[in-house]
Amino acid sequence: MDDYTLPFWIYLGVLTVFVGGAMKKILASHLSTRLWAFCLPAVLLLALLGFACCIYSAVRSSPPPATLPAHGKAVFITGCDSGFGNAAAKRLDTLGFEVFATVLDLSGDGAKELQRTCSPNLTLLQVDITQPQQVQQALLDTKAKLGLKGLWGLVNNAGVCVNFGDAELSLMSNYRGCMEVNFFGTLTVTKNFLPLLRQSKGRIVTISSPAGDQPFPCLAAYGASKAALNLFINTLRHELEPWGVRVSTILPSSYKTGQSSNHAYWEQQHKNLLQSLPPGLLEEYGEDYVTETKELFQSHACQANTDLSPVVNTIVQALLSPQPQARYFAGPGVGLMYFIHSYCPFSISNRFLQKLFVKKKLMPQALRKQSSFDLNLSLHNNNNNEEKLKR
């Protein structure tokens, strides 16, 4: 059962249990005759929902439609030094795409691997997407090689997550860094390459994150940048529909990419944060509180999935499907997470996120001191009351 169908069946099951329990109580009460007529529409609605579910399941299990041919189509991908971009560039090259892959460092390991393993149809371009001049030069280089042929696909993959910690503890440089790459950088690339995409009636595929839709604890800077990106891409999807350009967003689950498994990276981030925080603020939260957060992020990164194929497969699907979806969930659990976020009460979805991502045990130091003071005060008052009763 795939990640899309599971939440729908869970929803139906919960609804069935709820309605069934309610009907059992009604039939057992003396009001059953009058309430039966009132509840009959609900029973019919449940039956209709079950029928629709069966149809939906049958459609999902039917053979997928034939995909478009990859041969002769050109794709521009950002952020191919490692992770999703590197894996996608290799897969698309194998399928016969003409790939333009951007890297931050042409002499880096990721670029050398692409040069070594891919065909001559792959072109490496050194581009920092936060530098408009480099993006414009990449556009000129791409147009020069394409000639009169348009660009079929743009894969916005480049992104960073440079913060960990509570929103108040996150440095302003982290907020700006995430926005510069994840939002403004992607915006710059997309605007520059849109004329080529409109010419070919092609595709825009953007790798975003559930953190842009849901308030993950300790990811305020990253989540805010992805939220801005999601809104931009969704707006673009409506505006480009008359031009025949299809726009898709991919929402991956947790994967081991970039610096996420680099122990030295986390230690350096932690050191920079401790050195940059105002002494008063650090005292209120406590160094042990900040250290625990760093360790939780490291642990979460170590447990992340190393198999990037679900995301890469989804990129290929979004580029070659005759009817690409507006939103793809890539990886286990993402569909269920969005189901809980969309249909469950806020208190449940909020607690789910807290338990799912960063399971903090320590409270900020100031709150611990306050709790200790309140406890001592309560014990003192109880002792006084006992002495008065003895007298």
mmCIF file of N, CA and C in Angstrom, residues 276-358:
data_model
loop_
_atom_site.group_PDB
_atom_site.id
_atom_site.type_symbol
_atom_site.label_atom_id
_atom_site.label_comp_id
_atom_site.label_asym_id
_atom_site.label_seq_id
_atom_site.Cartn_x
_atom_site.Cartn_y
_atom_site.Cartn_z
ATOM 1 N N SER A 276 28.042 33.193 19.730
ATOM 2 C CA SER A 276 27.307 34.335 19.178
ATOM 3 C C SER A 276 26.130 34.786 20.032
ATOM 4 N N LEU A 277 25.633 33.892 20.909
ATOM 5 C CA LEU A 277 24.461 34.251 21.708
ATOM 6 C C LEU A 277 24.815 35.269 22.786
ATOM 7 N N PRO A 278 23.931 36.244 23.050
ATOM 8 C CA PRO A 278 24.147 37.166 24.168
ATOM 9 C C PRO A 278 24.222 36.385 25.475
ATOM 10 N N PRO A 279 25.147 36.757 26.367
ATOM 11 C CA PRO A 279 25.322 36.000 27.620
ATOM 12 C C PRO A 279 24.044 35.834 28.425
ATOM 13 N N GLY A 280 23.230 36.895 28.492
ATOM 14 C CA GLY A 280 21.981 36.814 29.253
ATOM 15 C C GLY A 280 21.017 35.799 28.679
ATOM 16 N N LEU A 281 20.906 35.763 27.359
ATOM 17 C CA LEU A 281 20.007 34.812 26.703
ATOM 18 C C LEU A 281 20.502 33.386 26.886
ATOM 19 N N LEU A 282 21.818 33.194 26.759
ATOM 20 C CA LEU A 282 22.388 31.860 26.945
ATOM 21 C C LEU A 282 22.167 31.368 28.376
ATOM 22 N N GLU A 283 22.241 32.289 29.334
ATOM 23 C CA GLU A 283 22.022 31.911 30.737
ATOM 24 C C GLU A 283 20.573 31.494 30.975
ATOM 25 N N GLU A 284 19.633 32.179 30.323
ATOM 26 C CA GLU A 284 18.219 31.842 30.520
ATOM 27 C C GLU A 284 17.875 30.471 29.938
ATOM 28 N N TYR A 285 18.463 30.144 28.810
ATOM 29 C CA TYR A 285 18.186 28.844 28.193
ATOM 30 C C TYR A 285 19.094 27.752 28.758
ATOM 31 N N GLY A 286 20.358 28.110 29.008
ATOM 32 C CA GLY A 286 21.309 27.138 29.540
ATOM 33 C C GLY A 286 22.117 26.475 28.439
ATOM 34 N N GLU A 287 23.418 26.365 28.667
ATOM 35 C CA GLU A 287 24.282 25.723 27.669
ATOM 36 C C GLU A 287 23.916 24.260 27.488
ATOM 37 N N ASP A 288 23.488 23.599 28.548
ATOM 38 C CA ASP A 288 23.107 22.188 28.440
ATOM 39 C C ASP A 288 21.865 22.021 27.558
ATOM 40 N N TYR A 289 20.971 23.023 27.582
ATOM 41 C CA TYR A 289 19.770 22.985 26.740
ATOM 42 C C TYR A 289 20.164 23.069 25.261
ATOM 43 N N VAL A 290 21.092 23.976 24.948
ATOM 44 C CA VAL A 290 21.560 24.132 23.566
ATOM 45 C C VAL A 290 22.306 22.877 23.119
ATOM 46 N N THR A 291 23.106 22.313 24.004
ATOM 47 C CA THR A 291 23.864 21.103 23.671
ATOM 48 C C THR A 291 22.935 19.920 23.412
ATOM 49 N N GLU A 292 21.880 19.810 24.207
ATOM 50 C CA GLU A 292 20.926 18.717 23.990
ATOM 51 C C GLU A 292 20.284 18.823 22.611
ATOM 52 N N THR A 293 19.946 20.047 22.205
ATOM 53 C CA THR A 293 19.348 20.242 20.883
ATOM 54 C C THR A 293 20.295 19.794 19.782
ATOM 55 N N LYS A 294 21.575 20.161 19.918
ATOM 56 C CA LYS A 294 22.573 19.747 18.923
ATOM 57 C C LYS A 294 22.668 18.227 18.842
ATOM 58 N N GLU A 295 22.673 17.576 20.002
ATOM 59 C CA GLU A 295 22.776 16.116 20.030
ATOM 60 C C GLU A 295 21.541 15.451 19.433
ATOM 61 N N LEU A 296 20.368 16.047 19.649
ATOM 62 C CA LEU A 296 19.147 15.507 19.069
ATOM 63 C C LEU A 296 19.160 15.628 17.549
ATOM 64 N N PHE A 297 19.662 16.748 17.037
ATOM 65 C CA PHE A 297 19.764 16.922 15.589
ATOM 66 C C PHE A 297 20.751 15.912 15.005
ATOM 67 N N GLN A 298 21.870 15.729 15.682
ATOM 68 C CA GLN A 298 22.845 14.745 15.213
ATOM 69 C C GLN A 298 22.248 13.343 15.174
ATOM 70 N N SER A 299 21.525 12.986 16.226
ATOM 71 C CA SER A 299 20.902 11.660 16.289
ATOM 72 C C SER A 299 19.872 11.490 15.180
ATOM 73 N N HIS A 300 19.064 12.537 14.959
ATOM 74 C CA HIS A 300 18.044 12.474 13.905
ATOM 75 C C HIS A 300 18.705 12.315 12.543
ATOM 76 N N ALA A 301 19.814 13.037 12.320
ATOM 77 C CA ALA A 301 20.513 12.957 11.039
ATOM 78 C C ALA A 301 21.111 11.572 10.816
ATOM 79 N N CYS A 302 21.628 10.964 11.876
ATOM 80 C CA CYS A 302 22.234 9.632 11.755
ATOM 81 C C CYS A 302 21.200 8.559 11.414
ATOM 82 N N GLN A 303 19.945 8.772 11.846
ATOM 83 C CA GLN A 303 18.881 7.804 11.599
ATOM 84 C C GLN A 303 18.160 8.044 10.274
ATOM 85 N N ALA A 304 18.533 9.106 9.574
ATOM 86 C CA ALA A 304 17.855 9.442 8.319
ATOM 87 C C ALA A 304 18.131 8.386 7.251
ATOM 88 N N ASN A 305 17.241 8.313 6.283
ATOM 89 C CA ASN A 305 17.319 7.322 5.213
ATOM 90 C C ASN A 305 18.482 7.643 4.271
ATOM 91 N N THR A 306 19.263 6.652 3.934
ATOM 92 C CA THR A 306 20.381 6.848 3.007
ATOM 93 C C THR A 306 20.006 6.540 1.561
ATOM 94 N N ASP A 307 18.869 5.896 1.358
ATOM 95 C CA ASP A 307 18.415 5.541 0.010
ATOM 96 C C ASP A 307 17.636 6.712 -0.576
ATOM 97 N N LEU A 308 18.229 7.424 -1.525
ATOM 98 C CA LEU A 308 17.619 8.618 -2.103
ATOM 99 C C LEU A 308 16.688 8.304 -3.273
ATOM 100 N N SER A 309 16.547 7.027 -3.604
ATOM 101 C CA SER A 309 15.795 6.657 -4.813
ATOM 102 C C SER A 309 14.338 7.113 -4.810
ATOM 103 N N PRO A 310 13.615 7.126 -3.654
ATOM 104 C CA PRO A 310 12.231 7.611 -3.719
ATOM 105 C C PRO A 310 12.119 9.049 -4.231
ATOM 106 N N VAL A 311 13.049 9.900 -3.841
ATOM 107 C CA VAL A 311 13.024 11.292 -4.305
ATOM 108 C C VAL A 311 13.439 11.368 -5.770
ATOM 109 N N VAL A 312 14.484 10.632 -6.132
ATOM 110 C CA VAL A 312 14.945 10.642 -7.519
ATOM 111 C C VAL A 312 13.856 10.097 -8.450
ATOM 112 N N ASN A 313 13.206 9.015 -8.042
ATOM 113 C CA ASN A 313 12.113 8.450 -8.850
ATOM 114 C C ASN A 313 10.982 9.463 -9.034
ATOM 115 N N THR A 314 10.709 10.221 -7.982
ATOM 116 C CA THR A 314 9.639 11.208 -8.053
ATOM 117 C C THR A 314 10.015 12.356 -8.982
ATOM 118 N N ILE A 315 11.283 12.750 -8.982
ATOM 119 C CA ILE A 315 11.738 13.788 -9.918
ATOM 120 C C ILE A 315 11.524 13.330 -11.356
ATOM 121 N N VAL A 316 11.910 12.090 -11.633
ATOM 122 C CA VAL A 316 11.719 11.535 -12.977
ATOM 123 C C VAL A 316 10.237 11.505 -13.339
ATOM 124 N N GLN A 317 9.406 11.087 -12.399
ATOM 125 C CA GLN A 317 7.965 11.019 -12.643
ATOM 126 C C GLN A 317 7.398 12.401 -12.946
ATOM 127 N N ALA A 318 7.805 13.402 -12.176
ATOM 128 C CA ALA A 318 7.293 14.753 -12.401
ATOM 129 C C ALA A 318 7.732 15.311 -13.744
ATOM 130 N N LEU A 319 8.900 14.895 -14.228
ATOM 131 C CA LEU A 319 9.404 15.386 -15.514
ATOM 132 C C LEU A 319 8.792 14.673 -16.708
ATOM 133 N N LEU A 320 8.433 13.396 -16.544
ATOM 134 C CA LEU A 320 8.021 12.594 -17.692
ATOM 135 C C LEU A 320 6.560 12.153 -17.672
ATOM 136 N N SER A 321 5.847 12.381 -16.591
ATOM 137 C CA SER A 321 4.439 11.989 -16.561
ATOM 138 C C SER A 321 3.626 12.893 -17.496
ATOM 139 N N PRO A 322 2.718 12.305 -18.289
ATOM 140 C CA PRO A 322 1.860 13.145 -19.136
ATOM 141 C C PRO A 322 1.001 14.107 -18.323
ATOM 142 N N GLN A 323 0.625 13.706 -17.116
ATOM 143 C CA GLN A 323 -0.177 14.554 -16.224
ATOM 144 C C GLN A 323 0.493 14.613 -14.852
ATOM 145 N N PRO A 324 1.526 15.412 -14.710
ATOM 146 C CA PRO A 324 2.245 15.452 -13.417
ATOM 147 C C PRO A 324 1.371 16.044 -12.316
ATOM 148 N N GLN A 325 1.592 15.588 -11.109
ATOM 149 C CA GLN A 325 0.835 16.088 -9.968
ATOM 150 C C GLN A 325 1.415 17.416 -9.494
ATOM 151 N N ALA A 326 0.570 18.199 -8.846
ATOM 152 C CA ALA A 326 1.037 19.459 -8.285
ATOM 153 C C ALA A 326 1.929 19.229 -7.079
ATOM 154 N N ARG A 327 1.698 18.141 -6.351
ATOM 155 C CA ARG A 327 2.451 17.864 -5.128
ATOM 156 C C ARG A 327 2.730 16.376 -5.028
ATOM 157 N N TYR A 328 3.980 16.057 -4.713
ATOM 158 C CA TYR A 328 4.393 14.671 -4.528
ATOM 159 C C TYR A 328 4.944 14.487 -3.118
ATOM 160 N N PHE A 329 4.562 13.373 -2.475
ATOM 161 C CA PHE A 329 5.143 12.983 -1.195
ATOM 162 C C PHE A 329 6.195 11.912 -1.485
ATOM 163 N N ALA A 330 7.446 12.184 -1.133
ATOM 164 C CA ALA A 330 8.538 11.263 -1.462
ATOM 165 C C ALA A 330 9.139 10.690 -0.193
ATOM 166 N N GLY A 331 8.859 9.422 0.050
ATOM 167 C CA GLY A 331 9.422 8.773 1.227
ATOM 168 C C GLY A 331 8.351 8.335 2.198
ATOM 169 N N PRO A 332 8.669 7.385 3.068
ATOM 170 C CA PRO A 332 7.683 6.831 3.994
ATOM 171 C C PRO A 332 7.250 7.843 5.046
ATOM 172 N N GLY A 333 5.943 7.824 5.326
ATOM 173 C CA GLY A 333 5.420 8.604 6.436
ATOM 174 C C GLY A 333 4.993 10.018 6.121
ATOM 175 N N VAL A 334 5.366 10.547 4.959
ATOM 176 C CA VAL A 334 5.026 11.951 4.664
ATOM 177 C C VAL A 334 3.515 12.106 4.477
ATOM 178 N N GLY A 335 2.900 11.161 3.758
ATOM 179 C CA GLY A 335 1.453 11.238 3.553
ATOM 180 C C GLY A 335 0.690 11.165 4.864
ATOM 181 N N LEU A 336 1.108 10.268 5.753
ATOM 182 C CA LEU A 336 0.467 10.148 7.056
ATOM 183 C C LEU A 336 0.633 11.430 7.873
ATOM 184 N N MET A 337 1.809 12.030 7.801
ATOM 185 C CA MET A 337 2.071 13.268 8.525
ATOM 186 C C MET A 337 1.148 14.385 8.035
ATOM 187 N N TYR A 338 0.956 14.480 6.729
ATOM 188 C CA TYR A 338 0.070 15.510 6.186
ATOM 189 C C TYR A 338 -1.396 15.209 6.504
ATOM 190 N N PHE A 339 -1.736 13.919 6.582
ATOM 191 C CA PHE A 339 -3.098 13.555 6.978
ATOM 192 C C PHE A 339 -3.390 14.033 8.401
ATOM 193 N N ILE A 340 -2.456 13.772 9.320
ATOM 194 C CA ILE A 340 -2.630 14.208 10.709
ATOM 195 C C ILE A 340 -2.689 15.728 10.785
ATOM 196 N N HIS A 341 -1.836 16.383 10.017
ATOM 197 C CA HIS A 341 -1.809 17.851 10.015
ATOM 198 C C HIS A 341 -3.111 18.447 9.467
ATOM 199 N N SER A 342 -3.693 17.773 8.483
ATOM 200 C CA SER A 342 -4.872 18.326 7.796
ATOM 201 C C SER A 342 -6.192 17.989 8.488
ATOM 202 N N TYR A 343 -6.292 16.787 9.086
ATOM 203 C CA TYR A 343 -7.592 16.312 9.559
ATOM 204 C C TYR A 343 -7.716 16.168 11.070
ATOM 205 N N CYS A 344 -6.610 16.093 11.771
ATOM 206 C CA CYS A 344 -6.688 15.923 13.224
ATOM 207 C C CYS A 344 -6.730 17.275 13.921
ATOM 208 N N PRO A 345 -7.267 17.318 15.151
ATOM 209 C CA PRO A 345 -7.258 18.575 15.915
ATOM 210 C C PRO A 345 -5.838 19.112 16.072
ATOM 211 N N PHE A 346 -5.754 20.426 16.221
ATOM 212 C CA PHE A 346 -4.445 21.071 16.309
ATOM 213 C C PHE A 346 -3.603 20.499 17.443
ATOM 214 N N SER A 347 -4.236 20.229 18.576
ATOM 215 C CA SER A 347 -3.479 19.721 19.725
ATOM 216 C C SER A 347 -2.806 18.397 19.409
ATOM 217 N N ILE A 348 -3.477 17.547 18.614
ATOM 218 C CA ILE A 348 -2.913 16.244 18.256
ATOM 219 C C ILE A 348 -1.767 16.406 17.255
ATOM 220 N N SER A 349 -1.984 17.206 16.204
ATOM 221 C CA SER A 349 -0.939 17.394 15.197
ATOM 222 C C SER A 349 0.279 18.087 15.797
ATOM 223 N N ASN A 350 0.054 19.015 16.718
ATOM 224 C CA ASN A 350 1.158 19.724 17.355
ATOM 225 C C ASN A 350 2.001 18.760 18.205
ATOM 226 N N ARG A 351 1.334 17.914 18.978
ATOM 227 C CA ARG A 351 2.052 16.942 19.805
ATOM 228 C C ARG A 351 2.760 15.903 18.930
ATOM 229 N N PHE A 352 2.148 15.560 17.808
ATOM 230 C CA PHE A 352 2.757 14.596 16.890
ATOM 231 C C PHE A 352 4.097 15.124 16.372
ATOM 232 N N LEU A 353 4.137 16.409 15.996
ATOM 233 C CA LEU A 353 5.378 16.999 15.502
ATOM 234 C C LEU A 353 6.448 17.030 16.587
ATOM 235 N N GLN A 354 6.044 17.346 17.806
ATOM 236 C CA GLN A 354 6.992 17.402 18.906
ATOM 237 C C GLN A 354 7.598 16.030 19.193
ATOM 238 N N LYS A 355 6.782 15.000 19.121
ATOM 239 C CA LYS A 355 7.259 13.652 19.394
ATOM 240 C C LYS A 355 8.009 13.062 18.201
ATOM 241 N N LEU A 356 7.666 13.526 17.006
ATOM 242 C CA LEU A 356 8.261 12.953 15.797
ATOM 243 C C LEU A 356 9.680 13.440 15.567
ATOM 244 N N PHE A 357 9.939 14.720 15.837
ATOM 245 C CA PHE A 357 11.183 15.321 15.375
ATOM 246 C C PHE A 357 12.213 15.512 16.486
ATOM 247 N N VAL A 358 12.000 16.452 17.363
ATOM 248 C CA VAL A 358 12.975 16.748 18.409
ATOM 249 C C VAL A 358 12.346 16.455 19.763
#
